[in-house]
Short mmCIF file of C-alpha atoms in Angstrom, two decimals:
data_model
loop_
_atom_site.label_atom_id
_atom_site.label_comp_id
_atom_site.label_asym_id
_atom_site.label_seq_id
_atom_site.Cartn_x
_atom_site.Cartn_y
_atom_site.Cartn_z
CA MET L 1 14.34 110.79 -64.14
CA LYS L 2 18.64 110.37 -63.24
CA ALA L 3 19.70 111.54 -59.94
CA ARG L 4 21.81 114.61 -60.25
CA GLY L 5 23.48 116.58 -57.69
CA ARG L 6 26.04 119.49 -57.40
CA LEU L 7 29.23 120.34 -55.17
CA ALA L 8 29.07 124.27 -55.05
CA PRO L 9 32.02 125.83 -53.22
CA THR L 10 31.74 129.44 -52.40
CA PRO L 11 35.34 131.05 -52.89
CA SER L 12 35.70 133.02 -49.98
CA GLY L 13 38.07 131.17 -48.07
CA GLU L 14 39.64 127.88 -47.87
CA LEU L 15 37.73 125.00 -47.28
CA HIS L 16 37.92 123.24 -43.80
CA LEU L 17 36.76 119.82 -42.45
CA GLY L 18 33.32 120.44 -42.93
CA HIS L 19 33.06 121.04 -46.51
CA ALA L 20 35.18 118.24 -46.59
CA ALA L 21 32.58 116.25 -44.89
CA SER L 22 29.41 117.44 -47.16
CA PHE L 23 31.09 116.92 -50.48
CA LEU L 24 32.01 113.70 -49.08
CA ARG L 25 28.29 112.57 -48.92
CA VAL L 26 27.04 114.29 -51.85
CA GLN L 27 29.01 112.29 -54.00
CA GLN L 28 28.61 109.24 -51.84
CA SER L 29 24.44 110.02 -52.31
CA ILE L 30 24.78 110.22 -56.35
CA ARG L 31 26.97 107.17 -56.75
CA GLU L 32 24.60 105.06 -54.93
CA LYS L 33 21.87 106.19 -57.58
CA ASN L 34 24.51 106.03 -60.30
CA GLY L 35 23.82 109.77 -60.50
CA THR L 36 25.60 112.66 -62.27
CA LEU L 37 27.43 115.35 -60.03
CA ILE L 38 28.29 118.64 -61.12
CA LEU L 39 30.94 121.34 -59.71
CA ARG L 40 29.57 124.82 -59.38
CA ILE L 41 31.62 127.61 -58.28
CA GLU L 42 29.34 129.92 -56.32
CA ASP L 43 30.92 133.32 -56.65
CA VAL L 44 28.23 135.88 -56.69
CA ASP L 45 29.85 137.59 -53.71
CA ARG L 46 32.23 139.92 -55.29
CA LEU L 47 34.24 141.12 -52.53
CA ARG L 48 34.79 138.10 -50.41
CA CYS L 49 35.20 135.67 -53.37
CA LYS L 50 38.47 135.60 -55.24
CA GLN L 51 40.48 133.21 -58.01
CA GLU L 52 42.93 131.82 -55.58
CA PHE L 53 39.94 130.08 -53.27
CA VAL L 54 38.50 128.80 -56.80
CA ASP L 55 41.43 127.00 -57.55
CA SER L 56 42.45 126.17 -54.32
CA SER L 57 38.39 124.38 -53.75
CA ILE L 58 39.13 122.06 -57.21
CA GLU L 59 42.86 121.06 -55.64
CA ALA L 60 40.77 120.12 -52.57
CA LEU L 61 38.20 118.31 -54.38
CA LYS L 62 40.42 116.39 -56.18
CA ALA L 63 42.43 115.35 -53.15
CA LEU L 64 39.25 114.08 -51.76
CA GLY L 65 39.14 111.65 -53.85
CA ILE L 66 35.81 113.47 -55.63
CA THR L 67 35.13 113.91 -59.46
CA TRP L 68 32.49 115.26 -61.18
CA GLU L 69 30.84 114.07 -64.90
CA GLU L 70 29.59 117.37 -66.62
CA GLY L 71 30.70 121.02 -66.84
CA PRO L 72 33.06 123.16 -69.24
CA ASP L 73 34.54 120.87 -71.18
CA LEU L 74 38.83 121.65 -70.49
CA GLY L 75 40.10 119.03 -72.69
CA GLY L 76 39.31 115.93 -71.52
CA ASP L 77 38.89 117.44 -68.10
CA PHE L 78 35.61 119.14 -66.34
CA GLY L 79 35.45 122.42 -65.20
CA PRO L 80 33.17 123.92 -63.23
CA TYR L 81 29.93 126.39 -63.90
CA VAL L 82 30.47 130.06 -62.79
CA GLN L 83 27.94 131.32 -60.83
CA SER L 84 29.32 134.83 -61.91
CA GLU L 85 28.68 134.52 -65.96
CA LYS L 86 25.11 134.17 -65.26
CA THR L 87 24.07 137.61 -64.26
CA ALA L 88 21.88 138.08 -66.89
CA ARG L 89 20.20 135.11 -66.42
CA TYR L 90 19.45 136.03 -62.91
CA LYS L 91 18.24 139.90 -63.63
CA GLU L 92 15.46 137.78 -66.17
CA ILE L 93 14.02 135.93 -62.98
CA ILE L 94 14.13 139.34 -61.17
CA LEU L 95 12.08 140.85 -63.62
CA LYS L 96 9.87 137.70 -63.85
CA LEU L 97 9.56 137.85 -60.03
CA ARG L 98 8.63 141.87 -60.03
CA ASP L 99 5.85 140.64 -62.80
CA LEU L 100 4.20 139.12 -60.14
CA ASN L 101 4.48 141.25 -57.32
CA LEU L 102 6.64 139.10 -55.63
CA VAL L 103 9.59 141.09 -55.07
CA TYR L 104 10.07 145.40 -54.73
CA PRO L 105 12.86 147.78 -54.97
CA CYS L 106 14.36 148.09 -51.33
CA PRO L 107 16.39 151.62 -51.11
CA VAL L 108 16.01 150.85 -46.95
CA SER L 109 19.38 151.94 -45.38
CA ARG L 110 20.80 149.91 -42.32
CA ARG L 111 20.49 153.30 -39.85
CA GLN L 112 16.61 153.29 -40.99
CA LEU L 113 16.69 149.47 -40.13
CA ARG L 114 18.40 150.18 -36.56
CA GLU L 115 15.32 153.01 -36.16
CA HIS L 116 12.40 150.66 -36.77
CA GLY L 117 14.07 148.08 -34.31
CA PHE L 118 15.79 145.91 -36.65
CA ASP L 119 16.71 143.14 -34.52
CA LEU L 120 17.05 139.21 -34.42
CA ALA L 121 14.28 135.88 -34.24
CA HIS L 122 15.43 132.75 -34.44
CA GLY L 123 19.03 133.96 -35.61
CA GLU L 124 17.57 136.02 -38.85
CA ALA L 125 17.01 139.57 -39.25
CA LEU L 126 13.61 140.48 -39.93
CA PHE L 127 12.60 143.17 -42.50
CA PRO L 128 9.96 145.77 -40.84
CA LYS L 129 6.81 145.48 -42.43
CA GLU L 130 6.03 148.86 -42.26
CA LEU L 131 8.51 149.81 -44.61
CA ARG L 132 7.37 148.04 -47.53
CA ASP L 133 5.34 151.01 -47.80
CA SER L 134 8.44 153.06 -48.38
CA CYS L 135 9.75 150.56 -51.08
CA ASP L 136 7.56 151.11 -54.66
CA GLN L 137 9.90 153.97 -56.03
CA ILE L 138 12.16 152.12 -59.01
CA PRO L 139 15.24 153.89 -59.40
CA GLU L 140 16.82 154.85 -62.85
CA ASP L 141 18.77 152.27 -62.45
CA PRO L 142 17.56 149.28 -61.31
CA TRP L 143 19.98 146.94 -60.63
CA SER L 144 22.11 149.18 -58.18
CA ILE L 145 19.51 149.11 -55.25
CA ASN L 146 18.60 146.06 -53.32
CA TRP L 147 15.44 144.03 -54.24
CA ARG L 148 13.74 141.99 -51.49
CA PHE L 149 11.36 138.80 -51.74
CA ARG L 150 7.81 139.97 -50.57
CA VAL L 151 7.14 137.08 -47.72
CA PRO L 152 3.26 135.91 -47.30
CA ASP L 153 2.86 136.02 -43.23
CA GLY L 154 1.85 132.80 -41.65
CA LEU L 155 2.93 130.38 -44.80
CA LYS L 156 4.39 127.47 -43.41
CA LEU L 157 6.93 125.49 -45.61
CA SER L 158 7.43 121.83 -44.74
CA PHE L 159 10.37 119.65 -46.38
CA TYR L 160 11.60 115.63 -45.29
CA ASP L 161 15.05 116.44 -44.58
CA GLN L 162 17.02 113.04 -46.22
CA GLU L 163 20.15 113.85 -43.98
CA LEU L 164 18.35 114.54 -41.00
CA GLN L 165 15.34 112.23 -41.76
CA LYS L 166 12.38 114.18 -40.17
CA GLU L 167 10.34 117.05 -41.20
CA ILE L 168 11.09 120.39 -41.30
CA THR L 169 8.85 123.11 -40.81
CA PHE L 170 9.06 126.94 -41.04
CA GLU L 171 6.73 129.50 -41.04
CA ALA L 172 7.08 132.91 -43.14
CA GLY L 173 6.72 136.14 -40.94
CA ILE L 174 8.23 134.59 -37.94
CA ASP L 175 11.01 132.70 -38.76
CA PHE L 176 12.08 134.78 -41.64
CA GLY L 177 11.12 137.79 -43.04
CA ASP L 178 11.47 139.17 -46.41
CA PHE L 179 14.84 138.46 -47.71
CA ILE L 180 17.29 140.10 -50.23
CA VAL L 181 17.23 138.35 -53.91
CA TRP L 182 18.98 141.14 -55.76
CA ARG L 183 21.94 143.34 -53.99
CA ARG L 184 22.63 147.20 -54.74
CA ASP L 185 26.50 145.97 -55.60
CA GLY L 186 24.63 144.24 -59.12
CA MET L 187 24.71 140.68 -58.14
CA ALA L 188 21.97 138.25 -56.86
CA SER L 189 21.90 136.71 -53.73
CA TYR L 190 22.34 133.19 -52.59
CA GLU L 191 18.89 132.52 -52.29
CA LEU L 192 18.20 133.40 -56.20
CA SER L 193 21.48 132.62 -57.87
CA VAL L 194 21.32 128.58 -55.96
CA VAL L 195 17.47 128.47 -56.77
CA VAL L 196 18.17 129.74 -60.38
CA ASP L 197 21.00 127.45 -61.03
CA ASP L 198 19.42 124.50 -59.02
CA HIS L 199 16.70 124.79 -61.32
CA ASP L 200 18.63 125.37 -64.59
CA MET L 201 20.95 122.42 -64.21
CA LYS L 202 18.18 120.33 -62.99
CA ILE L 203 19.72 119.07 -60.00
CA SER L 204 17.10 116.34 -58.28
CA GLU L 205 18.68 116.44 -54.38
CA VAL L 206 20.68 119.07 -52.67
CA VAL L 207 23.35 118.15 -50.00
CA ARG L 208 24.46 121.17 -47.93
CA GLY L 209 25.06 121.89 -43.82
CA GLU L 210 22.68 122.04 -41.46
CA ASP L 211 23.45 125.82 -40.97
CA LEU L 212 21.79 126.32 -44.34
CA LEU L 213 17.98 124.58 -43.26
CA LEU L 214 16.58 128.58 -43.16
CA SER L 215 17.86 128.76 -46.37
CA THR L 216 15.98 126.04 -47.89
CA ALA L 217 12.54 127.53 -46.94
CA ARG L 218 13.37 130.64 -48.13
CA GLN L 219 14.38 129.00 -51.47
CA LEU L 220 10.98 127.07 -51.78
CA LEU L 221 9.18 130.02 -51.97
CA ILE L 222 11.04 130.61 -54.78
CA TYR L 223 10.71 127.56 -56.84
CA ARG L 224 6.80 127.38 -55.64
CA SER L 225 6.67 131.14 -57.16
CA PHE L 226 7.04 129.24 -60.85
CA GLY L 227 5.86 126.07 -60.19
CA TRP L 228 9.27 124.63 -60.54
CA ASP L 229 9.99 121.09 -59.40
CA GLU L 230 11.85 121.04 -55.95
CA PRO L 231 14.53 119.07 -55.27
CA GLN L 232 15.44 116.53 -52.59
CA PHE L 233 17.03 118.26 -49.52
CA GLY L 234 19.25 116.87 -47.26
CA HIS L 235 21.67 118.44 -44.49
CA CYS L 236 24.14 117.41 -43.07
CA PRO L 237 25.12 117.71 -39.13
CA ILE L 238 27.92 120.86 -38.62
CA LEU L 239 31.03 119.99 -37.74
CA LYS L 240 32.67 121.94 -34.51
CA ASP L 241 36.07 122.05 -32.77
CA GLY L 242 37.21 121.14 -29.99
CA GLU L 243 35.76 124.30 -28.29
CA GLY L 244 32.27 123.28 -28.99
CA GLU L 245 32.07 126.39 -32.06
CA LYS L 246 30.86 125.27 -35.42
CA LEU L 247 33.85 125.23 -38.08
CA ALA L 248 33.61 128.44 -40.12
CA LYS L 249 35.86 130.11 -42.79
CA THR L 250 35.00 132.98 -40.73
CA ARG L 251 36.59 131.70 -37.58
CA GLY L 252 39.74 130.61 -39.62
CA SER L 253 39.09 127.27 -38.80
CA ARG L 254 41.54 124.59 -40.11
CA SER L 255 41.64 124.41 -43.59
CA LEU L 256 42.08 121.44 -45.55
CA LYS L 257 44.98 123.41 -47.33
CA SER L 258 46.74 122.80 -44.40
CA ILE L 259 45.60 119.57 -43.10
CA PHE L 260 46.87 118.24 -46.81
CA SER L 261 50.28 120.33 -46.46
CA GLU L 262 50.93 118.58 -43.50
CA GLY L 263 50.38 115.40 -44.50
CA ARG L 264 47.81 114.56 -41.82
CA ASP L 265 45.07 111.59 -41.99
CA TRP L 266 42.22 113.44 -43.15
CA ARG L 267 40.35 110.40 -43.14
CA GLN L 268 41.13 109.75 -39.81
CA MET L 269 40.15 113.04 -38.74
CA LEU L 270 36.76 112.81 -39.71
CA LYS L 271 36.52 109.26 -37.88
CA ASP L 272 37.09 111.24 -34.93
CA CYS L 273 33.90 113.41 -35.67
CA GLY L 274 31.64 110.31 -36.05
CA LEU L 275 31.47 110.99 -39.46
CA GLY L 276 33.19 107.68 -41.25
CA LYS L 277 30.05 107.07 -43.13
CA VAL L 278 31.08 109.40 -46.15
CA LEU L 279 34.16 107.28 -46.08
CA ASP L 280 32.38 104.32 -47.17
#
């Protein structure tokens, strides 16, 4: 099958150099295979995602020299696919997972979680297993409540990382617990929406930041629940600032928009981070 990759920015803030490195690597990998690249806006977080960031993300991609070959026709140009337009499809998948007894409605509040010693393990919050039994009632409006995936304890999920060039393994129930696939605000979670979209769009390889390694393990559970073909996964090293902190929108890391407006040499900045290979 012809290689298919995707650029998938979340419009919750301005893109930074870390995004540039990942997106350039996505394009490089697909071009090497003479494949097809698509653009998908991952805007399922209604509170944080804004149209202004959609527009600036597209402008930044174009300024980086990144192009894509598929999407809604804008009259000689291709626009992005948009996740917020696929709510009906995500609901369909949630119902299928429910019929397989793989997800359950979860009315548990943050206060209840704290009362049950909700803590962090390996940087990931583990849902208390004893609370599952209190999550068997489906409300009148099933989409106004969180839904969680029922994680099978002890299952090991492994995949070969094409970028890190090594086998990665996580254990369900140890590295991560029951995770949210539908949010009470009426939108699918990142884990569910990404898997459904990558499956529907026949994405053959996923290249993204190393901070999403654990997400890959959770997403593999969804793929395997349906027997869907899994893409190859590759995770790029996380870029850090001068203080050794990872670049992140939440930390106000310097945006590509500001770098471009100041006429800074973003290519040299990537080379200074040891990422010259994404410019080959």
